[in-house]
Short mmCIF file of C-alpha atoms and ligand atoms in Angstrom, two decimals:
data_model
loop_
_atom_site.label_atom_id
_atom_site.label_comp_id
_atom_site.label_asym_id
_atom_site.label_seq_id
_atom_site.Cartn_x
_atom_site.Cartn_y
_atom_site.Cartn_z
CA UNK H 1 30.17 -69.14 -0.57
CA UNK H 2 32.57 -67.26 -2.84
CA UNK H 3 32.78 -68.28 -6.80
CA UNK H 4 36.11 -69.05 -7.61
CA UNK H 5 37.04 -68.30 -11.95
CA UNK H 6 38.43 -71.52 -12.84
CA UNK H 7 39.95 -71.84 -16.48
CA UNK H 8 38.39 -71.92 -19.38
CA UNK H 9 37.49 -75.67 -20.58
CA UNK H 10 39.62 -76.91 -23.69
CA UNK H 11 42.44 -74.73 -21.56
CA UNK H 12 45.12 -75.89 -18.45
CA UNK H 13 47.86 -74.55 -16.02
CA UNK H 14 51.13 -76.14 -16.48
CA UNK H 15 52.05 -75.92 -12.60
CA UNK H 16 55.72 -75.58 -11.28
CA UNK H 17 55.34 -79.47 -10.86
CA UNK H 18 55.06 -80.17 -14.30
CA UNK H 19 56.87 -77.92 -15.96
CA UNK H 20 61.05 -79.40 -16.14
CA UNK H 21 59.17 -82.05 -18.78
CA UNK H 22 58.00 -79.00 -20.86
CA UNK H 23 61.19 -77.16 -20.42
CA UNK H 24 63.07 -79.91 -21.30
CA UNK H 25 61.40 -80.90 -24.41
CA UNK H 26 61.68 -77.39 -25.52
CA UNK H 27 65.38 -77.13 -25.14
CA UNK H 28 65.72 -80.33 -27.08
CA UNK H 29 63.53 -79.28 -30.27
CA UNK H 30 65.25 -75.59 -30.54
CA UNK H 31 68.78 -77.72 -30.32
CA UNK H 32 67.37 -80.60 -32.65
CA UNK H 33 65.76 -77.92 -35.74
CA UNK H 34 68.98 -75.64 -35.63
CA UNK H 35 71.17 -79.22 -35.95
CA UNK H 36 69.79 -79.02 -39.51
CA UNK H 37 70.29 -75.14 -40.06
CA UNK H 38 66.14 -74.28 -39.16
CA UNK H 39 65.50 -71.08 -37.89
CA UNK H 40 62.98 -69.61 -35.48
CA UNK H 41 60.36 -67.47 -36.65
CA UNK H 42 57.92 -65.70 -34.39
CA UNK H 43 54.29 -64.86 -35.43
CA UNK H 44 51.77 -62.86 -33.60
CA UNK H 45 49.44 -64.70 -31.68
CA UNK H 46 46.25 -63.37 -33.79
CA UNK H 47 45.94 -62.76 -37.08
CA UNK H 48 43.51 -61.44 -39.95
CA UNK H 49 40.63 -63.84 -40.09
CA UNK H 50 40.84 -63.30 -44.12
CA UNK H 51 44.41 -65.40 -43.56
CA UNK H 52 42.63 -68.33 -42.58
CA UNK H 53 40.04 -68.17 -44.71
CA UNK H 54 41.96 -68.61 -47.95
CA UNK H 55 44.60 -70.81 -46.30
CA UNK H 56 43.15 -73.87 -44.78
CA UNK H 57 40.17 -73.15 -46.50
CA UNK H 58 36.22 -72.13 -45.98
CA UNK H 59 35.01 -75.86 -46.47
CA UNK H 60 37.51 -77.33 -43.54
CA UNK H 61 36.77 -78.47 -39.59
CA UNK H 62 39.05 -75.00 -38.63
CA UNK H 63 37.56 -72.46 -40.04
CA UNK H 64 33.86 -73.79 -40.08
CA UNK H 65 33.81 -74.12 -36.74
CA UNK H 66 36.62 -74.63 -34.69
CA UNK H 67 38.51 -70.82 -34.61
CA UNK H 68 38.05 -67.96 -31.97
CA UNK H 69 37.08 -64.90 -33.82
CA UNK H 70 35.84 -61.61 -32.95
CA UNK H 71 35.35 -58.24 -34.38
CA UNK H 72 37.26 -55.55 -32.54
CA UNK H 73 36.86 -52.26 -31.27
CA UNK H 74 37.93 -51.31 -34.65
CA UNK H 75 35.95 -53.32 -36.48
CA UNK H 76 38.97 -55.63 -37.97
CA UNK H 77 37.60 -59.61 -38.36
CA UNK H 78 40.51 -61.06 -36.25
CA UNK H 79 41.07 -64.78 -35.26
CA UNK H 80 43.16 -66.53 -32.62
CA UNK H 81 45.47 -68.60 -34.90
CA UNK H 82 44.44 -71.67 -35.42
CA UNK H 83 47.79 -73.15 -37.11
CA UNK H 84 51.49 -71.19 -37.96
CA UNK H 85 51.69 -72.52 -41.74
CA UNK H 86 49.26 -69.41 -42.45
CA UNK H 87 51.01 -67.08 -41.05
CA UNK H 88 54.41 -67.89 -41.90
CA UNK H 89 53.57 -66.99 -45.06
CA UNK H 90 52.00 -64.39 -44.51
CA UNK H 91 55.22 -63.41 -42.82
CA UNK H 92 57.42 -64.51 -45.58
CA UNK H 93 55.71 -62.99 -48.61
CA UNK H 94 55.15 -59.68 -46.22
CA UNK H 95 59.38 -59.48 -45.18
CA UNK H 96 60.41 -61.01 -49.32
CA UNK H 97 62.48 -63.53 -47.54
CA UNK H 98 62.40 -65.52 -50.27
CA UNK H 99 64.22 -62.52 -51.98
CA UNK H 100 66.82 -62.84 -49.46
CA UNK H 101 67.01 -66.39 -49.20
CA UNK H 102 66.43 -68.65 -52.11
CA UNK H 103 65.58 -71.24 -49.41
CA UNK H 104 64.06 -70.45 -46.05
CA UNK H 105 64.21 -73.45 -43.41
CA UNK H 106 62.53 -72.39 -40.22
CA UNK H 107 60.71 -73.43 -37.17
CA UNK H 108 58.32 -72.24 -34.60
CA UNK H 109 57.12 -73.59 -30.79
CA UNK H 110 53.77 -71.50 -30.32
CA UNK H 111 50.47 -71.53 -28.44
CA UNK H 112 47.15 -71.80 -30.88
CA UNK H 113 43.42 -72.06 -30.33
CA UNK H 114 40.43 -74.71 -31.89
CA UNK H 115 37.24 -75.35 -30.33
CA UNK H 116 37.39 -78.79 -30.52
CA UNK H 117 35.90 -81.08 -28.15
CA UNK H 118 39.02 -81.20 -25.57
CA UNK H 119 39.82 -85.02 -24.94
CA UNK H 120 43.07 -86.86 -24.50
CA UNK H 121 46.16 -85.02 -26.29
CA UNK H 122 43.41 -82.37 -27.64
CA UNK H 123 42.40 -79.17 -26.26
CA UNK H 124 41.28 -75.52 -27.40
CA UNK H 125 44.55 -73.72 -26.61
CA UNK H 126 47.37 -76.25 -26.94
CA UNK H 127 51.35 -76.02 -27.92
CA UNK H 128 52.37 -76.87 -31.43
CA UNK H 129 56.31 -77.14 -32.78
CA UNK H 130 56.87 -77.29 -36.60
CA UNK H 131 59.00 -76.44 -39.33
CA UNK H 132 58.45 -75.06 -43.00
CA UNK H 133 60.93 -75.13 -45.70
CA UNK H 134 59.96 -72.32 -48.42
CA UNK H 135 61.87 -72.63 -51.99
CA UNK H 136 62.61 -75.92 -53.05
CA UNK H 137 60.27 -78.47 -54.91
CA UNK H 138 62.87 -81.13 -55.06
CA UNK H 139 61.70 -84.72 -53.15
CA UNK H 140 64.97 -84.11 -51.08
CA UNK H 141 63.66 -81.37 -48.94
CA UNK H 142 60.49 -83.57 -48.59
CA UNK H 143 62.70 -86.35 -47.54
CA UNK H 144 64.99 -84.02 -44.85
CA UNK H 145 61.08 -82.56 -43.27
CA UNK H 146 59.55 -86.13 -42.77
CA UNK H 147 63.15 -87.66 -41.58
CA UNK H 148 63.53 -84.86 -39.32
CA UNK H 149 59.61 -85.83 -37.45
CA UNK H 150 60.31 -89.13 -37.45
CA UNK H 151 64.09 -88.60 -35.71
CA UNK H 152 62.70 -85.75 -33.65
CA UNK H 153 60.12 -88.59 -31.66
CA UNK H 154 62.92 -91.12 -32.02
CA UNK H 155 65.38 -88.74 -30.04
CA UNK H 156 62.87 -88.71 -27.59
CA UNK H 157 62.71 -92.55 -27.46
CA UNK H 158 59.27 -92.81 -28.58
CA UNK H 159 58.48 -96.66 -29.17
CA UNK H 160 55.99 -97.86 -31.87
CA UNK H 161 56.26 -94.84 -34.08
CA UNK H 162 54.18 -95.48 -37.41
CA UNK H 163 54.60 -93.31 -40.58
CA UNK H 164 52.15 -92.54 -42.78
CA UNK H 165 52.62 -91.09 -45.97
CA UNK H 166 50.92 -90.40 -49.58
CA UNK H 167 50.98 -88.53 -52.72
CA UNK H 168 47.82 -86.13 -53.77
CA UNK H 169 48.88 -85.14 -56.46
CA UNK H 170 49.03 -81.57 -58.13
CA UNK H 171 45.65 -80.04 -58.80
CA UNK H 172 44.95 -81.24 -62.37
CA UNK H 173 45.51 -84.95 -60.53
CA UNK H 174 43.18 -83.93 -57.66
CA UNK H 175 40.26 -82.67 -60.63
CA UNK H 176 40.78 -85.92 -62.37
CA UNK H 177 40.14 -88.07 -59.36
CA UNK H 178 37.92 -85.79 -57.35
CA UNK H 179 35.66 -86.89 -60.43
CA UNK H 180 36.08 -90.59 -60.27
CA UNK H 181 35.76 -90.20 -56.32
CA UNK H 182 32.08 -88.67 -56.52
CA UNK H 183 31.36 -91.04 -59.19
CA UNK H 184 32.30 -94.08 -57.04
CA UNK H 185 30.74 -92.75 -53.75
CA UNK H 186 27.47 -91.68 -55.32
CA UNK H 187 26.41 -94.52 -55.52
CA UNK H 188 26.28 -94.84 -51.83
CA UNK H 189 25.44 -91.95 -51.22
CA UNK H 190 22.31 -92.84 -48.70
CA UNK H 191 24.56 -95.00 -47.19
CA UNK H 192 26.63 -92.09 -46.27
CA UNK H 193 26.56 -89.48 -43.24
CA UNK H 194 24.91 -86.43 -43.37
CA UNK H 195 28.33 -85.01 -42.97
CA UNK H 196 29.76 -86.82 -46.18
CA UNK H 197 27.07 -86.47 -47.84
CA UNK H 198 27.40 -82.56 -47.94
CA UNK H 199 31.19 -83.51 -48.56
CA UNK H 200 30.24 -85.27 -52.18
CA UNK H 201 29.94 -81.85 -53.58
CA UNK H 202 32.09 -79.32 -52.04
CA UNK H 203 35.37 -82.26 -50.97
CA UNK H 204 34.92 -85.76 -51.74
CA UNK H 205 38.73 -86.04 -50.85
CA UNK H 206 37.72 -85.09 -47.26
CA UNK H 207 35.19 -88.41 -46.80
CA UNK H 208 38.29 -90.65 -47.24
CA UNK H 209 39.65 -89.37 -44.02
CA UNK H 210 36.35 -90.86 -42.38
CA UNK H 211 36.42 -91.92 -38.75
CA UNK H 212 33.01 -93.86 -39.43
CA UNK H 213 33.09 -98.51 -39.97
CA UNK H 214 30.59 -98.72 -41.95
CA UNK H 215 32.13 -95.56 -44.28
CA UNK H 216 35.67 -96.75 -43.56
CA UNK H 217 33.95 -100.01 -45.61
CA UNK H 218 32.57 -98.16 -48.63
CA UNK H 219 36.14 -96.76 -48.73
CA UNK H 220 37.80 -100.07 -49.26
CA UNK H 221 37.03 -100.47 -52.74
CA UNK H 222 37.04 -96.97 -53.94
CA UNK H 223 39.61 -95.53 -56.52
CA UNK H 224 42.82 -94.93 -55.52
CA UNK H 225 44.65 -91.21 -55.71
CA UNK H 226 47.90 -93.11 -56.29
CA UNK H 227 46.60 -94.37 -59.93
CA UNK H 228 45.69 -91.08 -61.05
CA UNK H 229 49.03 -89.19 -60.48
CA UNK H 230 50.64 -87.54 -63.61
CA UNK H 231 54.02 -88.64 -64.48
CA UNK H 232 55.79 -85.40 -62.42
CA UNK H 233 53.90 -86.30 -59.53
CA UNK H 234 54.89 -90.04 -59.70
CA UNK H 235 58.62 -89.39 -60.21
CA UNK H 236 58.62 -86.98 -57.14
CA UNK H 237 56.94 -89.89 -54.89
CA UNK H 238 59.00 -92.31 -55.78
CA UNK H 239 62.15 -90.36 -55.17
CA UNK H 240 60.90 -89.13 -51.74
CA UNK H 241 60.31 -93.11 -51.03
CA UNK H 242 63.89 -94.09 -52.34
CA UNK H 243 65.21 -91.14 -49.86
CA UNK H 244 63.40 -92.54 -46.74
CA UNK H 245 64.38 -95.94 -47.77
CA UNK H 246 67.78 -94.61 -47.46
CA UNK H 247 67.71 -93.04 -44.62
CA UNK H 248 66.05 -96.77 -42.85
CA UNK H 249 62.57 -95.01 -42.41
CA UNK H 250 59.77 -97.13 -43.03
CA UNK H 251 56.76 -95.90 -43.54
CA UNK H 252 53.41 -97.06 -44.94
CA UNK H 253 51.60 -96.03 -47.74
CA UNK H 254 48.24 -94.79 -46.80
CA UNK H 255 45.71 -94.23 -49.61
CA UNK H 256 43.18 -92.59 -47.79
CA UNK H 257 45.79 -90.09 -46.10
CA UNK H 258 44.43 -86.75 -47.13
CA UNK H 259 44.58 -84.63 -44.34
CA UNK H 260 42.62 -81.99 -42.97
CA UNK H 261 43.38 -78.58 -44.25
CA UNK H 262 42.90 -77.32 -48.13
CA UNK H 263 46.67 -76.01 -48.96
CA UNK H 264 47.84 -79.69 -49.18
CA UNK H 265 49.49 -80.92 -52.51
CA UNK H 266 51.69 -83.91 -53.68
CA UNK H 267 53.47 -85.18 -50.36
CA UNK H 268 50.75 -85.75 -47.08
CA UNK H 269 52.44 -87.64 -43.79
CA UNK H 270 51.23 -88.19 -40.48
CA UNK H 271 53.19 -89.89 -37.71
CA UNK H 272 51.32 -91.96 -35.73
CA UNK H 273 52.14 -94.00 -31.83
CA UNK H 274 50.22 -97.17 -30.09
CA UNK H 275 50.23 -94.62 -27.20
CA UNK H 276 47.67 -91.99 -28.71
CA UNK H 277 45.69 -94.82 -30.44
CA UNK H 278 45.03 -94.42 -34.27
CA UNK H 279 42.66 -91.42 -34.43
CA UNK H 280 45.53 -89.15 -33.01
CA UNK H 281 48.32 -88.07 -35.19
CA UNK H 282 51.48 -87.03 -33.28
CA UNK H 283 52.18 -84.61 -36.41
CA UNK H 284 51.41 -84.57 -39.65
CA UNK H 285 52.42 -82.48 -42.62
CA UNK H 286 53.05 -81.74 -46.35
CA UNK H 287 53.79 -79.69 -49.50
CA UNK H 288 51.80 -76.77 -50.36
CA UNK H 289 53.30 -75.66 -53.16
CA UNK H 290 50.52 -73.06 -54.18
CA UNK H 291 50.19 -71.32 -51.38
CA UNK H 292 52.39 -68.53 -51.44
CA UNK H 293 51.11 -67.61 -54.71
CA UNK H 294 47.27 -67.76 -53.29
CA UNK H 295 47.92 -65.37 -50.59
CA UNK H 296 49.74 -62.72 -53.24
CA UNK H 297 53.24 -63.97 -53.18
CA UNK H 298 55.58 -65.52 -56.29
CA UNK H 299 55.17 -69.14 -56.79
CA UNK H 300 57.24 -70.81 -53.95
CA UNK H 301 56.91 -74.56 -53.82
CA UNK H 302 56.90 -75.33 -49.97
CA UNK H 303 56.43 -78.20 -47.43
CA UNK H 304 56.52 -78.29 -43.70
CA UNK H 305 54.72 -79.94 -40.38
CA UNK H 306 53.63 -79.73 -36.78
CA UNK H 307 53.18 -81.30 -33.98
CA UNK H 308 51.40 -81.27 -30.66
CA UNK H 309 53.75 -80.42 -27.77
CA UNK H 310 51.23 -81.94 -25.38
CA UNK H 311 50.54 -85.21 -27.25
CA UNK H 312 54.74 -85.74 -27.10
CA UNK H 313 54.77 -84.85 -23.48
CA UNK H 314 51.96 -87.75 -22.82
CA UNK H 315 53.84 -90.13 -25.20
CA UNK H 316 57.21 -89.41 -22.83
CA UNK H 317 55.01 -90.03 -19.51
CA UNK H 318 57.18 -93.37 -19.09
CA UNK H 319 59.97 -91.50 -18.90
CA UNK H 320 59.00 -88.30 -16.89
CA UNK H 321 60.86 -89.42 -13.63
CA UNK H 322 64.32 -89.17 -15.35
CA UNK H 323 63.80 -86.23 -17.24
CA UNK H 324 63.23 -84.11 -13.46
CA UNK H 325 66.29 -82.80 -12.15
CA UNK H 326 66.36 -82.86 -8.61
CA UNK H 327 67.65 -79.83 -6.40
CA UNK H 328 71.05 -79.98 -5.88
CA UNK H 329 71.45 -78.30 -2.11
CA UNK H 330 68.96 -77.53 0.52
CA UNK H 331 70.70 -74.76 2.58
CA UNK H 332 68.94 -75.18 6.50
CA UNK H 333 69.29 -72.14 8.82
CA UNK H 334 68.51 -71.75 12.20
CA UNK H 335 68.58 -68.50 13.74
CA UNK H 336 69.69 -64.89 12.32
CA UNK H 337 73.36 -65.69 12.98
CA UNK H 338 73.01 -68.21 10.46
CA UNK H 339 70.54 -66.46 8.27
CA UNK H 340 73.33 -63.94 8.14
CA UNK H 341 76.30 -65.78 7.74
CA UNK H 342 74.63 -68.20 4.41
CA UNK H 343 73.87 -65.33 2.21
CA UNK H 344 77.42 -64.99 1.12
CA UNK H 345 78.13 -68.97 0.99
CA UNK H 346 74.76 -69.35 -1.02
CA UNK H 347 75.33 -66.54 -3.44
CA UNK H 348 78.49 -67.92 -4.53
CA UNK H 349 77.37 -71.36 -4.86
CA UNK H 350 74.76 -70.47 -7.07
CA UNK H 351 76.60 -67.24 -8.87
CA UNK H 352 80.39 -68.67 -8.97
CA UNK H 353 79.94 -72.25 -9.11
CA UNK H 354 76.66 -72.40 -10.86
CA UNK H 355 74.47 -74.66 -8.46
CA UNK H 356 70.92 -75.09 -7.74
CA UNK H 357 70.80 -74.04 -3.75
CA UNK H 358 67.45 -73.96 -2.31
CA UNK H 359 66.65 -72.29 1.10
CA UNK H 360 63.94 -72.07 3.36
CA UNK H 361 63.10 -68.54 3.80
CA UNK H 362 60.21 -69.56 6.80
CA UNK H 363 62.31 -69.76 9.23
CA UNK H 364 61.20 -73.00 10.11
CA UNK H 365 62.59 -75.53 12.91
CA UNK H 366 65.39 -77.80 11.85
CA UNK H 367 62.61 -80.46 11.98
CA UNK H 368 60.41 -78.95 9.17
CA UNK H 369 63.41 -77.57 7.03
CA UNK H 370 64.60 -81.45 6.82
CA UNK H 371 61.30 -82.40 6.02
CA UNK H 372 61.35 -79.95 3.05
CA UNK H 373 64.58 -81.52 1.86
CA UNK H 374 63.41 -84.68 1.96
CA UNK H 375 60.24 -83.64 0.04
CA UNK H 376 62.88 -82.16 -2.82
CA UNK H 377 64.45 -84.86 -2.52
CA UNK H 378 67.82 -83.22 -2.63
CA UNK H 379 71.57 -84.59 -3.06
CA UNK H 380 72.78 -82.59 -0.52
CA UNK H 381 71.76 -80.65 2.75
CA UNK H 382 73.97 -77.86 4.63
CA UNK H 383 73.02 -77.18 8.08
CA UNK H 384 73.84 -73.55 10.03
CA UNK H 385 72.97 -72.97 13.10
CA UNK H 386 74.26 -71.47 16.25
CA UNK H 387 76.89 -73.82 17.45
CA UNK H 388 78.29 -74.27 14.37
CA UNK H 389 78.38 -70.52 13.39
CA UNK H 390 80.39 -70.58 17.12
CA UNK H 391 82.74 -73.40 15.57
CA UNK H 392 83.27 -71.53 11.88
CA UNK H 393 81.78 -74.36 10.48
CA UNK H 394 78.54 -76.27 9.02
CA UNK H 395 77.13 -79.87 8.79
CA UNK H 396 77.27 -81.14 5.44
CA UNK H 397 74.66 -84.04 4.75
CA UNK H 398 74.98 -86.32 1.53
CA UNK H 399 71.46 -87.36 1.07
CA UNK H 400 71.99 -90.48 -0.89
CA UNK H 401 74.64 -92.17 1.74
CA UNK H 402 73.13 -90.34 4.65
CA UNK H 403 76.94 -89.22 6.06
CA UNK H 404 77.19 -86.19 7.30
CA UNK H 405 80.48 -84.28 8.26
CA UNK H 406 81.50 -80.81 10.05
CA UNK H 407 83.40 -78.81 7.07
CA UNK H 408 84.86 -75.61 7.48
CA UNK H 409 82.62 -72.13 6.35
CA UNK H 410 85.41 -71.43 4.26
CA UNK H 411 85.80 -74.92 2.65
CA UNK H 412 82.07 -75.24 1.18
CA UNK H 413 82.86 -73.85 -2.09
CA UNK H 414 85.94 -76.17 -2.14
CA UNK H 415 84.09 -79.26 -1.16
CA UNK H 416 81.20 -78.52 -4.08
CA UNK H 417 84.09 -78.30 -6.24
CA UNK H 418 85.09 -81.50 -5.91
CA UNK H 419 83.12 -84.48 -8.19
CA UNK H 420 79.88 -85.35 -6.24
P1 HAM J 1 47.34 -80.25 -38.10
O1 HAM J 1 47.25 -81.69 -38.50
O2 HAM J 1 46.06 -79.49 -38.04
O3 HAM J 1 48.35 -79.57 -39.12
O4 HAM J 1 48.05 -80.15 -36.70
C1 HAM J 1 49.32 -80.72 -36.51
C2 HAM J 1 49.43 -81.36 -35.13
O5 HAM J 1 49.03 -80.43 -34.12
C3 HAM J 1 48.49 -82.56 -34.90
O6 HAM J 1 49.05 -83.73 -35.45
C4 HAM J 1 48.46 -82.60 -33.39
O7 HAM J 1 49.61 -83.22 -32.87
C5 HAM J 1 48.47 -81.13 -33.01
N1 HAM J 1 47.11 -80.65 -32.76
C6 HAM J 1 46.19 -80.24 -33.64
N2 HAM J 1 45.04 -79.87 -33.03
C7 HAM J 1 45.25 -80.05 -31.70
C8 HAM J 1 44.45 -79.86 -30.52
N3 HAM J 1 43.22 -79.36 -30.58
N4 HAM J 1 45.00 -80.16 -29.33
C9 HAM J 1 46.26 -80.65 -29.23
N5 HAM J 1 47.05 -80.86 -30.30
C10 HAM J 1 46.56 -80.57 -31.53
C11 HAM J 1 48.70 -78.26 -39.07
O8 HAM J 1 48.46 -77.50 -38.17
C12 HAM J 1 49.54 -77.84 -40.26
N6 HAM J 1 49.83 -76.42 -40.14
C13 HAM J 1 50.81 -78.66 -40.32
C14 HAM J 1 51.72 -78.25 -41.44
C15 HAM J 1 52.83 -77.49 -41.33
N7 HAM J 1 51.58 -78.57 -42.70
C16 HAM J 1 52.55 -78.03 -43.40
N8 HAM J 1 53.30 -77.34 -42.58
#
């Protein structure tokens, strides 16, 4: 028997089938990020593993165990990125954009790799859109990121969106509490996971994101990050929450909402959907305002987020039917006369007048060449064969009605022109 390669697990095709939906959802995110003046940055697709490293940080999920990294030829530590945040600024500190612009708004759609364990909306190379906004530590900018998520899902119609949000504080706050954390959850601490156990040390933060009951239980009663915020940190909150108020966004105030990767400061926000269930974010996000400065750069407060392109595409699965655009025209020829005689009439219905024409190019039997129409379910089907290239003239079928009349070779164009 021969061994076929199949892809790698964690991985997928997106076949012709499926991909309008993707298409589509990409055309609407570039159109929906430059609405608000975002522009597109481009990263390469691997990066220095060093980047990671002192990004997301040494004690997270990512880095521990979840990136794809490899020593080359040259001996460089590389790694298949993981997240863009990173590497934007990287990017930015590299190119002194923020020399050029005091504030850079920009977005990225790009592929990136985690070897987690691939379930439903999670996989090992998957699709993430996001935007970062580099300059500006004022709660309005905070406000304009987490409106544009929530608007970006509700453009798409997305039902039962839930945002959550919360403040962790700058890093004196985070020292403060860290303590009060380990000296609350101590004394559970054989009650705890092996997991969170290691955690008490090196990020008691990190155990409030548990997925575990009987730890979600020992959480209830533990301090709260909100009480320890400093008075900067507390005005910036409850600005950001008079903004969305404004803008009619409700959102809930989660106290356990510390998310996953180390840069995080002040604002954290996830948005969440009945369709994924409650373990699966559709994005999440928040302000970093140290990192630039950690990776060698001036101090640029900052605050983006991203999102899974595949969990949106299974939230729009509802609607998948009327996103497809069907083939206009199914052009059916039957014999070289007629094979002859369509180039020109196809060519400049799809070069002058801009239509989708589809033909067979089998040479099929007027039979089969229906039967493909029918499959592509088509709005309209022109049929050339030899008596009507003997009459100057083809059938034109209107798939929906199902009347068909004799038109003139030289009227097609005209009769496409008219409103159909
Ligand atoms: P993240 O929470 O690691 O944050 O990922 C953001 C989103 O990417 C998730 O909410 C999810 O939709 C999607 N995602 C993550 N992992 C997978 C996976 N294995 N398969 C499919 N989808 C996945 C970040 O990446 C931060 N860089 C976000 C950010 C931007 N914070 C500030 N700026």
């Amino acid at each position: 028997m021969k061994e076929i390669i199949k892809n790698i697990k964690g991985t997928k095709d997106i076949l012709p089938n499926e991909v309008a939906i993707w298409q589509y959802v990409e055309d609407k995110i570039h159109l929906f990020f430059q609405k608000y003046g975002y522009h597109q940055i481009r990263t390469p697709k691997f990066e220095n593993t060093s980047l990671f490293n002192r990004s997301i940080g040494l004690d997270t999920d990512i880095v521990n165990k979840e990136m794809y990294s490899w020593t080359d030829q040259g001996g460089n530590n590389l790694t298949l990125k993981p997240e863009v945040t990173a590497s934007v600024v990287r990017s930015f500190i590299q190119h002194n954009l923020g020399k050029i612009n005091s504030i850079n708004k920009l977005y990225y759609i790009d592929s990136l790799f985690r070897r987690e364990r691939p379930q439903k909306g999670r996989f090992r190379q998957f699709e993430q859109f996001g935007i970062e906004a580099l300059g500006s530590d004022y709660p309005e900018i905070d406000a304009e990121i987490i409106s544009m998520a929530y608007y970006l899902y509700d453009s798409f119609k997305i039902k039962s969106l839930k945002l959550k949000i919360n403040s962790i504080g700058s890093k004196n706050t985070r020292l403060n509490y860290k303590k009060e954390l380990k000296d609350y959850l101590i004394n559970y601490k054989n009650d705890l996971s092996s997991i969170s156990q290691n955690r008490l040390n090196s990020n008691p933060l990190r155990i409030l994101d548990t997925k575990i009951d009987f730890e979600k239980e020992i959480i209830k009663d533990a301090p709260k990050i909100i009480n320890y915020l400093d008075s900067d940190d507390k005005s910036h909150f409850e600005e950001l929450l008079m903004l969305l108020d404004t803008m009619n966004i409700q959102y809930e105030i989660d106290h356990n909402l510390v998310r996953g990767l180390d840069y995080y400061t002040k604002t954290v926000f996830e948005i969440h959907s009945d369709i994924l269930g409650s373990q699966a974010a559709l994005c999440g996000g928040g302000r970093y305002d140290y990192l630039v400065e950690e990776l060698g750069g001036d101090p640029t407060p900052a605050i983006g987020f991203a999102a899974g392109m595949e969990r949106l595409i299974l939230s729009l699965d509802a609607q998948k039917n009327d996103i497809f655009k069907k083939p206009f025209i199914y052009f059916i020829t039957l014999g070289n006369g007629a094979i002859k005689a369509s180039a020109k009439i196809i060519n400049s219905l799809r070069i002058k007048q801009n239509l989708t024409v589809i033909s067979n190019s089998l040479r099929k039997n007027l039979k089969a060449q229906m039967k493909e129409a029918n499959k592509l379910n088509v709005s309209y089907v022109i049929i050339l064969g030899d008596d009507e290239i003997k009459n100057n003239s083809a059938i034109i079928k209107d798939m929906d009605s199902g009347n068909q009349e004799s038109v003139n070779l030289q009227n097609i164009e005209d009769f496409f022109k008219k409103p159909h």
